[in-house]
Tab-separated table of C-alpha atoms in Angstrom:
chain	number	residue	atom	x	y	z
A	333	UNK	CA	-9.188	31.931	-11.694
A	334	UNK	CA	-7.540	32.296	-8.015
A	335	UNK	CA	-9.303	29.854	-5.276
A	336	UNK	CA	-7.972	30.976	-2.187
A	337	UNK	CA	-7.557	29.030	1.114
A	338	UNK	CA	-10.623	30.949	2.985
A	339	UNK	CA	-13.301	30.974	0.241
A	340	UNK	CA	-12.275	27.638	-1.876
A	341	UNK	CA	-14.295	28.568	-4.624
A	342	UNK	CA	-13.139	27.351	-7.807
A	343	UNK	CA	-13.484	28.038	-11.547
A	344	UNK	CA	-13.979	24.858	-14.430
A	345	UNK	CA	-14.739	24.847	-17.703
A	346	UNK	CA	-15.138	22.773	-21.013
A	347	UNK	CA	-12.818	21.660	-24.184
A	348	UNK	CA	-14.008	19.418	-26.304
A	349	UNK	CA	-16.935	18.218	-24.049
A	350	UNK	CA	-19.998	17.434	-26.410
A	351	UNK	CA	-22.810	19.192	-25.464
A	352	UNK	CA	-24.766	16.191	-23.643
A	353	UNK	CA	-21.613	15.592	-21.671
A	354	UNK	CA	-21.738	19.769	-20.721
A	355	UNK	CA	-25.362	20.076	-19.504
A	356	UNK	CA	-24.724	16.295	-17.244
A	357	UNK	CA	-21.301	17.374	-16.003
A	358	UNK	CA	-22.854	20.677	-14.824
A	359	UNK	CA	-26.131	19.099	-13.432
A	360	UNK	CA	-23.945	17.259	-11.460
A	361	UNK	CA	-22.009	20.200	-9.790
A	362	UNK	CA	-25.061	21.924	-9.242
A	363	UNK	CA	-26.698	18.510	-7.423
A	364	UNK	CA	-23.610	18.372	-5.607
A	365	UNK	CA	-23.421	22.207	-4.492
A	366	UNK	CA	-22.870	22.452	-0.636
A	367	UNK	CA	-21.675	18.878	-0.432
A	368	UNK	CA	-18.230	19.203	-2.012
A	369	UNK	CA	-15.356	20.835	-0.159
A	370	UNK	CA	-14.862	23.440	-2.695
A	371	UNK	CA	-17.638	25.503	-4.369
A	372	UNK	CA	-17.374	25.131	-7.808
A	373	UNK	CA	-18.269	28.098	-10.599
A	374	UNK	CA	-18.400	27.633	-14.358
A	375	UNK	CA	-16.387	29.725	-16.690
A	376	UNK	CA	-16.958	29.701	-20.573
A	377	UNK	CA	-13.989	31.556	-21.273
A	378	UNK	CA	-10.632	31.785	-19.930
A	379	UNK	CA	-8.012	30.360	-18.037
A	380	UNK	CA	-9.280	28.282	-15.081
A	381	UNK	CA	-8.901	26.015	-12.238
A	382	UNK	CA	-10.101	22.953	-13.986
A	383	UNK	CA	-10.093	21.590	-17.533
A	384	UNK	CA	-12.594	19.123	-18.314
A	385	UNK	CA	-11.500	17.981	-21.188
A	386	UNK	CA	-13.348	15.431	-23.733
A	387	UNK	CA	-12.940	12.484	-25.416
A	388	UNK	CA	-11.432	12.911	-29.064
A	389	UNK	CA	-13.838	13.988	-31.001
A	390	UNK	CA	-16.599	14.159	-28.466
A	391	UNK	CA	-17.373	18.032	-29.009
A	392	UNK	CA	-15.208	21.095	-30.348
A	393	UNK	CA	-12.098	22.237	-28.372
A	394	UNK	CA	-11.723	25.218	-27.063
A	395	UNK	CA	-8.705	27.409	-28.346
A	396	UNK	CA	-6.307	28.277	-25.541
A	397	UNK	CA	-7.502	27.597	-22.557
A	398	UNK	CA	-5.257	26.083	-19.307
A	399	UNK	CA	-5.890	25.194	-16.203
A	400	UNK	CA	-3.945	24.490	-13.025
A	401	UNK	CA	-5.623	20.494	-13.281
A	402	UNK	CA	-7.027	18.818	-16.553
A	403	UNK	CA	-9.862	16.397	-15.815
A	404	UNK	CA	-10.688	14.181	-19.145
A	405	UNK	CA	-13.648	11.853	-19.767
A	406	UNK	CA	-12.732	8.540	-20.801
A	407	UNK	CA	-9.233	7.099	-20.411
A	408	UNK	CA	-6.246	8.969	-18.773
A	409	UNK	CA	-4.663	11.478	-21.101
A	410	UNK	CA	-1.039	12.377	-21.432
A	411	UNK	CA	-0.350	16.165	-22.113
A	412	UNK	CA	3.364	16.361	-22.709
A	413	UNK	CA	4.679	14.797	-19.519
A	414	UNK	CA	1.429	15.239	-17.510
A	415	UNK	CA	-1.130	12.792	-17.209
A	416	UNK	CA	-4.676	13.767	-16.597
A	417	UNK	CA	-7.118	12.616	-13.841
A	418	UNK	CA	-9.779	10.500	-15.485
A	419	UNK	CA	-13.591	10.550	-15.529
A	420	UNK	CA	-15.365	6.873	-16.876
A	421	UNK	CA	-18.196	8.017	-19.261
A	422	UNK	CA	-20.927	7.812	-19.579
A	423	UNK	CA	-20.244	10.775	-16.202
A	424	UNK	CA	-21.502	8.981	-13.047
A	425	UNK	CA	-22.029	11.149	-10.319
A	426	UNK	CA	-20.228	9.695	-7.796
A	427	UNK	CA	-17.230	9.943	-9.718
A	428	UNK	CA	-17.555	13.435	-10.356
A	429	UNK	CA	-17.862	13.641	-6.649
A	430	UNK	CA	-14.968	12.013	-5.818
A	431	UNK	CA	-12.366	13.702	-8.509
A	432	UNK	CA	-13.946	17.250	-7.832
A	433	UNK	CA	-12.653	16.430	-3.984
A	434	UNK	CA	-9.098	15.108	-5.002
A	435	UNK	CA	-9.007	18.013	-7.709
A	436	UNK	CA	-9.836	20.481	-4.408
A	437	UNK	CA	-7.174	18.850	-2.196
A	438	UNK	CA	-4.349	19.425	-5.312
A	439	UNK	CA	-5.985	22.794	-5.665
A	440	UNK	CA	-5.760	23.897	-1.844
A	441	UNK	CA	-2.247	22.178	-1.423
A	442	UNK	CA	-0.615	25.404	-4.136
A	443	UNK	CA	0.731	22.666	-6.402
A	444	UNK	CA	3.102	25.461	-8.314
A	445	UNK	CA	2.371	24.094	-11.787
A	446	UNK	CA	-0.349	21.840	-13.178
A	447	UNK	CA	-1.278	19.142	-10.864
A	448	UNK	CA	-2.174	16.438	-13.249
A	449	UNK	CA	0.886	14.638	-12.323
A	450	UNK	CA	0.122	14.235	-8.851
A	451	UNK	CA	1.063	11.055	-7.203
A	452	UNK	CA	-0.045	10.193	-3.582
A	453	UNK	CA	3.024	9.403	-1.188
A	454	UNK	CA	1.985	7.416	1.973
A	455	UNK	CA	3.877	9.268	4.687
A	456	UNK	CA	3.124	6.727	7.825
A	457	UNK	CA	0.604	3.651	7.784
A	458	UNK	CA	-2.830	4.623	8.231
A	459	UNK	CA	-4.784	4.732	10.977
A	460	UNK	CA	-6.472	2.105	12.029
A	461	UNK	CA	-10.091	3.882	11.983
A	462	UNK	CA	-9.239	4.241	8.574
A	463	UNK	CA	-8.311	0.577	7.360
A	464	UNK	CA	-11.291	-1.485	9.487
A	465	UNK	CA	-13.327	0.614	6.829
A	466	UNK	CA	-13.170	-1.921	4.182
A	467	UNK	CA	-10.093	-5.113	3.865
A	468	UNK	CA	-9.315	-3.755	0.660
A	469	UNK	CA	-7.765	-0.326	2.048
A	470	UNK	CA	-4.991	-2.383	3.633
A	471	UNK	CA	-3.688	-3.622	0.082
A	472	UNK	CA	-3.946	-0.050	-1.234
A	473	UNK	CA	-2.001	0.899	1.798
A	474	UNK	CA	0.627	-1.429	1.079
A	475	UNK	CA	0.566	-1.011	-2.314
A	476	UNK	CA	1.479	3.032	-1.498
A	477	UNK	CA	4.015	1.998	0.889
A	478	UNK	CA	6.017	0.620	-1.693
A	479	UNK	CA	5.996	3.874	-3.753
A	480	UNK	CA	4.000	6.753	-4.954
A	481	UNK	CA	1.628	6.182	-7.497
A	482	UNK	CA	-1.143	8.190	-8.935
A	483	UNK	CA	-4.720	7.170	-8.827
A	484	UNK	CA	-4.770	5.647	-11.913
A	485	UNK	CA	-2.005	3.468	-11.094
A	486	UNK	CA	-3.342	2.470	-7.356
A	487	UNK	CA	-6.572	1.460	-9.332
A	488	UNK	CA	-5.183	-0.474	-12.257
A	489	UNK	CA	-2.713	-2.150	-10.186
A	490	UNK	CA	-5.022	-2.930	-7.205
A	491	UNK	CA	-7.848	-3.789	-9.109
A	492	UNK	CA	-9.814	-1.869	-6.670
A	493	UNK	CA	-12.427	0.506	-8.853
A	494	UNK	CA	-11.520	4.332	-9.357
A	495	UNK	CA	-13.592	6.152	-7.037
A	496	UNK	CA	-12.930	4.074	-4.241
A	497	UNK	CA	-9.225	4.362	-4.557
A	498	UNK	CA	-9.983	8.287	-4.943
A	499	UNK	CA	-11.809	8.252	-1.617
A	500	UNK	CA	-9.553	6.377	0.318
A	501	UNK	CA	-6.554	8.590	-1.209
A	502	UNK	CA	-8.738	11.710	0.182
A	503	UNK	CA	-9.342	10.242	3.653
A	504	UNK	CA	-5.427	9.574	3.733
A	505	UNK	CA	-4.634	13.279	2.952
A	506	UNK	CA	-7.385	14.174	5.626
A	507	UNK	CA	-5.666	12.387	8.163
A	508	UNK	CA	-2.301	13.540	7.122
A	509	UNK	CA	-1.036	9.999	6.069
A	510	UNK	CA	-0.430	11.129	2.548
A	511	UNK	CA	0.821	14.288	0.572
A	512	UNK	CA	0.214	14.511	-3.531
A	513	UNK	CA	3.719	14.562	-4.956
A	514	UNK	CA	4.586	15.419	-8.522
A	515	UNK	CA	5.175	12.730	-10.449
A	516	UNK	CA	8.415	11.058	-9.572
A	517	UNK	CA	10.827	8.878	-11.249
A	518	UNK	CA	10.238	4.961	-10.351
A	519	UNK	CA	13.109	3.452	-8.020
A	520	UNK	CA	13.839	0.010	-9.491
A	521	UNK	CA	16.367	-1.878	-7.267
A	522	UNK	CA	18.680	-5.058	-7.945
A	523	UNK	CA	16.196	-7.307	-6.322
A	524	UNK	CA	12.927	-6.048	-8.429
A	525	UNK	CA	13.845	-7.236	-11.653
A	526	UNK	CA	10.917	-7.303	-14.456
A	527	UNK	CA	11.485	-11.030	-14.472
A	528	UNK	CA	10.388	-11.319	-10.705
A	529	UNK	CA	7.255	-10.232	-12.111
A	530	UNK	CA	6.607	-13.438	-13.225
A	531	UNK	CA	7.917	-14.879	-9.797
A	532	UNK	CA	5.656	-12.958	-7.631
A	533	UNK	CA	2.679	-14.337	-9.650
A	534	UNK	CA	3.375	-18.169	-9.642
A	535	UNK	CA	4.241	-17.642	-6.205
A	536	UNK	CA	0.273	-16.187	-5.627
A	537	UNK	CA	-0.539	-19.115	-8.280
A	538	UNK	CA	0.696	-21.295	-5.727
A	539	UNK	CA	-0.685	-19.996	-2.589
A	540	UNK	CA	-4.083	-19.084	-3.807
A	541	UNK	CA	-3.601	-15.623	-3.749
A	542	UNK	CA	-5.593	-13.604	-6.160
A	543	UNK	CA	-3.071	-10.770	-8.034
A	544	UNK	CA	-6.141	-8.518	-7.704
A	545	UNK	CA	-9.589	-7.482	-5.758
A	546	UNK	CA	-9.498	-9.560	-2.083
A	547	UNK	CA	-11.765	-12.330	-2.696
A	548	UNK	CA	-9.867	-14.666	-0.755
A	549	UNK	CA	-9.696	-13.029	2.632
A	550	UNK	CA	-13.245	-11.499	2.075
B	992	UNK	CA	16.936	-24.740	-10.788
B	993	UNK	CA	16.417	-21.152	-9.542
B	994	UNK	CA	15.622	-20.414	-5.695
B	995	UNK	CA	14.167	-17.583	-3.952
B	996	UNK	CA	13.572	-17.216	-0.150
B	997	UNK	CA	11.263	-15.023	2.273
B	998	UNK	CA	12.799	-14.613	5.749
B	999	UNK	CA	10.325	-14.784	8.716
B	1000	UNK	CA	12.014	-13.006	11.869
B	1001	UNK	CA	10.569	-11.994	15.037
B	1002	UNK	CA	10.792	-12.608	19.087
B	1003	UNK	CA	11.088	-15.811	20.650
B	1004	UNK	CA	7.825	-17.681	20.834
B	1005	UNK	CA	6.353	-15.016	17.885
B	1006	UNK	CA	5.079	-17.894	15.750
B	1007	UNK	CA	7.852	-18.286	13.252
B	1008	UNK	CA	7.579	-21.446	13.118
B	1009	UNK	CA	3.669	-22.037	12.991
B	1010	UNK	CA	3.497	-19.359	10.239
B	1011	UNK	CA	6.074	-21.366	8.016
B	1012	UNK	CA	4.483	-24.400	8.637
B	1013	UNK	CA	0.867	-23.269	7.673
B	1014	UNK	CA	1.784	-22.305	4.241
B	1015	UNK	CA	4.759	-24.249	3.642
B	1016	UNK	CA	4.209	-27.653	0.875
B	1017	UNK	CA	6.357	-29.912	3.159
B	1018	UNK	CA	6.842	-30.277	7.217
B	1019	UNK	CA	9.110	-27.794	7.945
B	1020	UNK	CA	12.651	-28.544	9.067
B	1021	UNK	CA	12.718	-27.373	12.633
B	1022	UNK	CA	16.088	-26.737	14.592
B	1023	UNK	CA	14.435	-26.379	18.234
B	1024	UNK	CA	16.155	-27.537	20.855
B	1025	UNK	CA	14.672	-27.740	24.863
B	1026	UNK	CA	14.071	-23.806	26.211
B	1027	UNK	CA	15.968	-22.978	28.810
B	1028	UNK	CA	15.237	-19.800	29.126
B	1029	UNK	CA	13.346	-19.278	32.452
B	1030	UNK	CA	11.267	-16.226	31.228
B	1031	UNK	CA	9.632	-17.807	28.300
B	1032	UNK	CA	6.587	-20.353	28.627
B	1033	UNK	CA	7.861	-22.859	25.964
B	1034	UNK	CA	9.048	-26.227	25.873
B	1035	UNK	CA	11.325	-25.340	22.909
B	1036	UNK	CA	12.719	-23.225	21.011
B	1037	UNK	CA	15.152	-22.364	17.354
B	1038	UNK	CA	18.376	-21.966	17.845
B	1039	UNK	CA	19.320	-22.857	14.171
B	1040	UNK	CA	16.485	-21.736	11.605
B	1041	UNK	CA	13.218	-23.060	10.558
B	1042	UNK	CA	12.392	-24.173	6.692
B	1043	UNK	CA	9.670	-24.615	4.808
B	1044	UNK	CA	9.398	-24.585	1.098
B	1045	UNK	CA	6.845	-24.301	-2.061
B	1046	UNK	CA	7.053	-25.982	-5.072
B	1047	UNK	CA	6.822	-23.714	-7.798
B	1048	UNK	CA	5.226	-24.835	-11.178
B	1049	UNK	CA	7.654	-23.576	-13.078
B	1050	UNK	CA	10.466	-25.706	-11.079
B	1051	UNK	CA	11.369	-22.999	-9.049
B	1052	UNK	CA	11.866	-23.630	-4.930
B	1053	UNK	CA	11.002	-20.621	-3.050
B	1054	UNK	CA	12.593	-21.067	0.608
B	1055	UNK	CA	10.907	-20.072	3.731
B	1056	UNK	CA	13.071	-19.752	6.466
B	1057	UNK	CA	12.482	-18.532	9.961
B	1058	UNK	CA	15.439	-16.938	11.979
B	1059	UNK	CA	16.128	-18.069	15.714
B	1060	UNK	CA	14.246	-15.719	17.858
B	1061	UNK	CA	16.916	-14.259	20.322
B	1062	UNK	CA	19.457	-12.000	19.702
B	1063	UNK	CA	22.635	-13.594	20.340
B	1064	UNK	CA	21.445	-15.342	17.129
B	1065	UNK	CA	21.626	-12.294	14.823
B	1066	UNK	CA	25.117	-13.079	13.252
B	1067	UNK	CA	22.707	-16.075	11.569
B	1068	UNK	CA	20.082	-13.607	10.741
B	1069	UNK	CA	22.325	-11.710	8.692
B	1070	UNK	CA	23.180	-14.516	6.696
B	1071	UNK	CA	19.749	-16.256	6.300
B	1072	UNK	CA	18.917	-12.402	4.840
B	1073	UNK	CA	21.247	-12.475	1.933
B	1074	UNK	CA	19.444	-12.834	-1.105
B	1075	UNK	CA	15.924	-12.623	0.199
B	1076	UNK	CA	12.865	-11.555	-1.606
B	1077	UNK	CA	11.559	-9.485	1.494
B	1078	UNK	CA	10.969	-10.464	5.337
B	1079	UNK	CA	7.819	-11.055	7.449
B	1080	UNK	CA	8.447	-9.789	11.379
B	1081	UNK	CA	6.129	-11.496	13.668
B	1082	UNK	CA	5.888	-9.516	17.079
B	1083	UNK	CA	4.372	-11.355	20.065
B	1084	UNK	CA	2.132	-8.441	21.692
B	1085	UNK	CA	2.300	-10.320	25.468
B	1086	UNK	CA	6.106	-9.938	25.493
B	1087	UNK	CA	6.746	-7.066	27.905
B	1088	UNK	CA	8.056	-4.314	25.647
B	1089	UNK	CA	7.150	-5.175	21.960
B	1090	UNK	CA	7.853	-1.789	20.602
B	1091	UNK	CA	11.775	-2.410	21.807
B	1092	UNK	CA	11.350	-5.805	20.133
B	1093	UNK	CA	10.344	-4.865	16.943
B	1094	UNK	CA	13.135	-1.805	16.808
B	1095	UNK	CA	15.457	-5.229	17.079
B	1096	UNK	CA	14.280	-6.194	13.893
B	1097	UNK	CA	13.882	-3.127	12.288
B	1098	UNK	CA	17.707	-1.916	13.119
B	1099	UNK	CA	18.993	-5.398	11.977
B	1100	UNK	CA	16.886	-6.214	9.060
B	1101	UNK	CA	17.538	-2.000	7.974
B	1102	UNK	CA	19.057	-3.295	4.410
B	1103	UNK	CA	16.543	-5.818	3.681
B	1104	UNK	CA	13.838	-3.623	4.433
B	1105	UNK	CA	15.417	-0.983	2.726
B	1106	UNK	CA	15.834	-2.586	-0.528
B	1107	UNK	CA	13.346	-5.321	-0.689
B	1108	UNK	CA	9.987	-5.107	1.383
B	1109	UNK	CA	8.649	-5.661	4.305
B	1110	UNK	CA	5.541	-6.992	6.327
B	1111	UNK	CA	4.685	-6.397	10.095
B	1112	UNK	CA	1.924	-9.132	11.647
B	1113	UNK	CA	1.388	-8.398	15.762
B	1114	UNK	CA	0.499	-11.328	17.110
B	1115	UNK	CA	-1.714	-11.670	20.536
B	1116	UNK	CA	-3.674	-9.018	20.257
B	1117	UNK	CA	-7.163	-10.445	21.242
B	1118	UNK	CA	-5.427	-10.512	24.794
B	1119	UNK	CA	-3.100	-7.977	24.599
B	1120	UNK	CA	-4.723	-5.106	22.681
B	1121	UNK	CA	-1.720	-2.399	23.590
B	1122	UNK	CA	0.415	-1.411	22.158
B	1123	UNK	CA	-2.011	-1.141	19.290
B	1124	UNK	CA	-1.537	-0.888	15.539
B	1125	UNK	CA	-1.561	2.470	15.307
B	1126	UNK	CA	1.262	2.777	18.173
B	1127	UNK	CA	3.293	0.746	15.734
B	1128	UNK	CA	2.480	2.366	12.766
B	1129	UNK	CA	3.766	5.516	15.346
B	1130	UNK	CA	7.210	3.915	16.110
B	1131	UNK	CA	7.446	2.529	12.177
B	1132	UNK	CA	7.043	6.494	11.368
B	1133	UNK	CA	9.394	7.631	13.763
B	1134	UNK	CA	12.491	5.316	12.370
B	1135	UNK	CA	11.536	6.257	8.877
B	1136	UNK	CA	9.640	3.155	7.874
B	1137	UNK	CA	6.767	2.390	6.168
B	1138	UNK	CA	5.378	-1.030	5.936
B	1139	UNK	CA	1.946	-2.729	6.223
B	1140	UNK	CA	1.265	-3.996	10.199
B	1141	UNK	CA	-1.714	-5.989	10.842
B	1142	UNK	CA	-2.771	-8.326	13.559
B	1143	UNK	CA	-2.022	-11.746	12.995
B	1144	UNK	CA	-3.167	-15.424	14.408
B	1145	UNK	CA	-0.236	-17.217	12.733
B	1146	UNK	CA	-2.314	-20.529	13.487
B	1147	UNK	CA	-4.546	-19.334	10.416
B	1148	UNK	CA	-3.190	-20.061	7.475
B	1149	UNK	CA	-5.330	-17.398	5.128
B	1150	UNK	CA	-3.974	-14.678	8.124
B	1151	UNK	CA	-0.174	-15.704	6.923
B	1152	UNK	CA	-1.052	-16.226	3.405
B	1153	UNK	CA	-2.307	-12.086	3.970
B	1154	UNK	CA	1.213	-11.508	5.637
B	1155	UNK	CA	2.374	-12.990	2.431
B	1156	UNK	CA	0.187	-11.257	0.221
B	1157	UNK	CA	0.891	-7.451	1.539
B	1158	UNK	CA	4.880	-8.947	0.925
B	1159	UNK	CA	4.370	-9.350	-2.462
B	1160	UNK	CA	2.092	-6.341	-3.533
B	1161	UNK	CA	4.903	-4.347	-1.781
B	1162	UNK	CA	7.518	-6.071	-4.554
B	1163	UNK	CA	5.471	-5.919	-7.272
B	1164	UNK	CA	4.998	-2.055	-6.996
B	1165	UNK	CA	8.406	-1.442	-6.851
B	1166	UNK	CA	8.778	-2.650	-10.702
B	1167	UNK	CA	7.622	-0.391	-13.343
């Protein structure tokens, strides 16, 4: 199940994927073969790179497999201490797109153990290229340059949908403004009590600042 | 009644003041006094601070103040920092060396920022276009900081209330 650095090819297979959710998912990596950054090969049996793994009850799992990332369709999954990367069904290609890219990155990075964890770390404020791409990118930005967060935080908490979080996380790691980090425990300091919460939001309420999405300055 | 302030800091003739008064519920409470400093085109300037406040529905007063611009000030920024929710630094891209200005702040304000958040606005940059952002994101990265920096027209209030807006996503991520 080895992807090496030269060839990136890499291995995926099913566990619990129904059988509708099989033949799309793989229609999709064949439709997107050439165009992703890795080359990805499915593998009924055996260990491999990635786990798609289904909703419960969706199809039959499959004994003992592991991977070094779990991908799940529907909502994020927690495996012991590891949370999955996410797929919305019903599978929309450019979703599978995007998380077969980030999955790549994690892959070619040698994350020593399972990389569902992975949280992005801003390491410098992005380019400017970068952030005239779309306002939204500079709350994203600034919501990483608080602290790391993993996709599926950066989307619920920016309100800014899924795949376009996942793309702007990948252009950051491109441009070497970002590094995935395991998942890391949450520094909470005297002046970020929970009950600021509430303080930050009247504070928008009374501003016109919306908490999510960038209507205003759109 | 609980209180809260934001600090606004940056150079001398930044636009502390317009940014405070563009957002703030009442006229702010300006301490300027005639400029007599030959180098900067201004009539006035703050020697004290400038305030502006909101209203909160809840009761609550949140307190913006804006620290005097020049240096031999900073005992007074230390003590208008105390207690604040974060701090806006507004740069003023003419000046002659703006990187060196904002490594004022930066080296000052280290605690604040540290421990609370941060926003950078750059401010004449439709006729002063270097340094550029990316030459401040550059110098942020090289002191070990990162914090949103965006160009700002203080004069627009929906540019301030962004200033304001990249404040508060930066405090709200730091809670679980």
């Amino acid at each position: 199940m080895s992807a090496t650095r030269e060839s990136q090819h890499y291995t995926y297979g099913f566990s619990g994927v129904s059988e509708r959710d099989t033949i799309v998912f793989k229609s999709i990596v064949g439709l997107l073969d050439g165009r992703t950054h890795g080359l990805w090969h499915y593998q009924d049996t055996g260990d491999t790179d990635m786990l798609v793994l289904g909703a419960p009850g969706a199809g039959k799992p499959v004994g003992s497999r592991s991977a070094k990332v779990v991908l799940s369709i529907g909502p994020p999954t927690v495996l012991g201490t590891l949370q999955t990367l996410s797929l919305h069904w019903p599978l929309r290609a450019n979703e599978v797109f995007a998380q077969l890219e980030h999955v790549a990155i994690v892959l070619l990075n040698d994350h020593p153990r399972p990389a569902v964890s992975a949280t992005v770390k801003l390491l410098r404020w992005p380019s400017t290229d970068l952030l005239r791409q779309n306002p939204q990118l500079i709350r994203l930005a600034a919501l990483l340059s608080a602290r790391p967060l993993t996709l599926y935080e950066l989307a619920e908490r920016s309100g800014v949908p899924a795949a376009q979080c996942q793309a702007f996380v990948t252009a950051l790691l491109a441009e070497r403004s970002a590094r995935l980090d395991d998942v890391l425990p949450i520094p909470i300091t005297e002046a970020h009590e929970p009950e600021a919460k509430g303080l930050f939001a009247r504070i928008r309420a009374h501003l016109g600042i919306p908490a999510t999405g960038l209507r205003l300055f759109h | 009644m609980k209180e809260h302030k934001i600090l606004f800091t940056g150079t001398m003739g930044a636009g502390k003041t317009t940014a405070i008064s563009v957002v703030s519920d009442t006229a702010p409470v300006v301490t300027d006094v005639l400029n007599t400093d030959p180098t900067l085109i201004k009539e006035k300037t703050t020697v004290g601070f400038d305030y502006g406040e909101l209203q909160l529905a809840s009761g609550e007063r949140l307190r913006l103040y804006g620290t005097p611009g020049q240096q031999r000030f900073a005992f007074m920024w230390q003590i208008l920092a105390t207690g604040a929710l974060g701090l806006v630094i507004i740069i003023d891209n003419s000046r002659p060396q703006p990187l060196t200005d904002l490594s004022i702040y930066l080296e000052n304000f280290a605690a604040l920022i540290r421990d609370t958040g941060c926003v950078i606005g750059v401010g004449r940059m439709d006729s002063h276009q270097q340094p550029d952002l990316d030459d401040y994101a550059r110098h942020l990265h090289e002191q070990g900081i990162i914090c949103p920096v965006i160009a700002v027209d203080v004069r627009e209030r929906e540019q301030v209330l962004m200033l304001i807006d990249l404040l508060l996503m930066q405090l709200e991520n730091r809670m679980p």
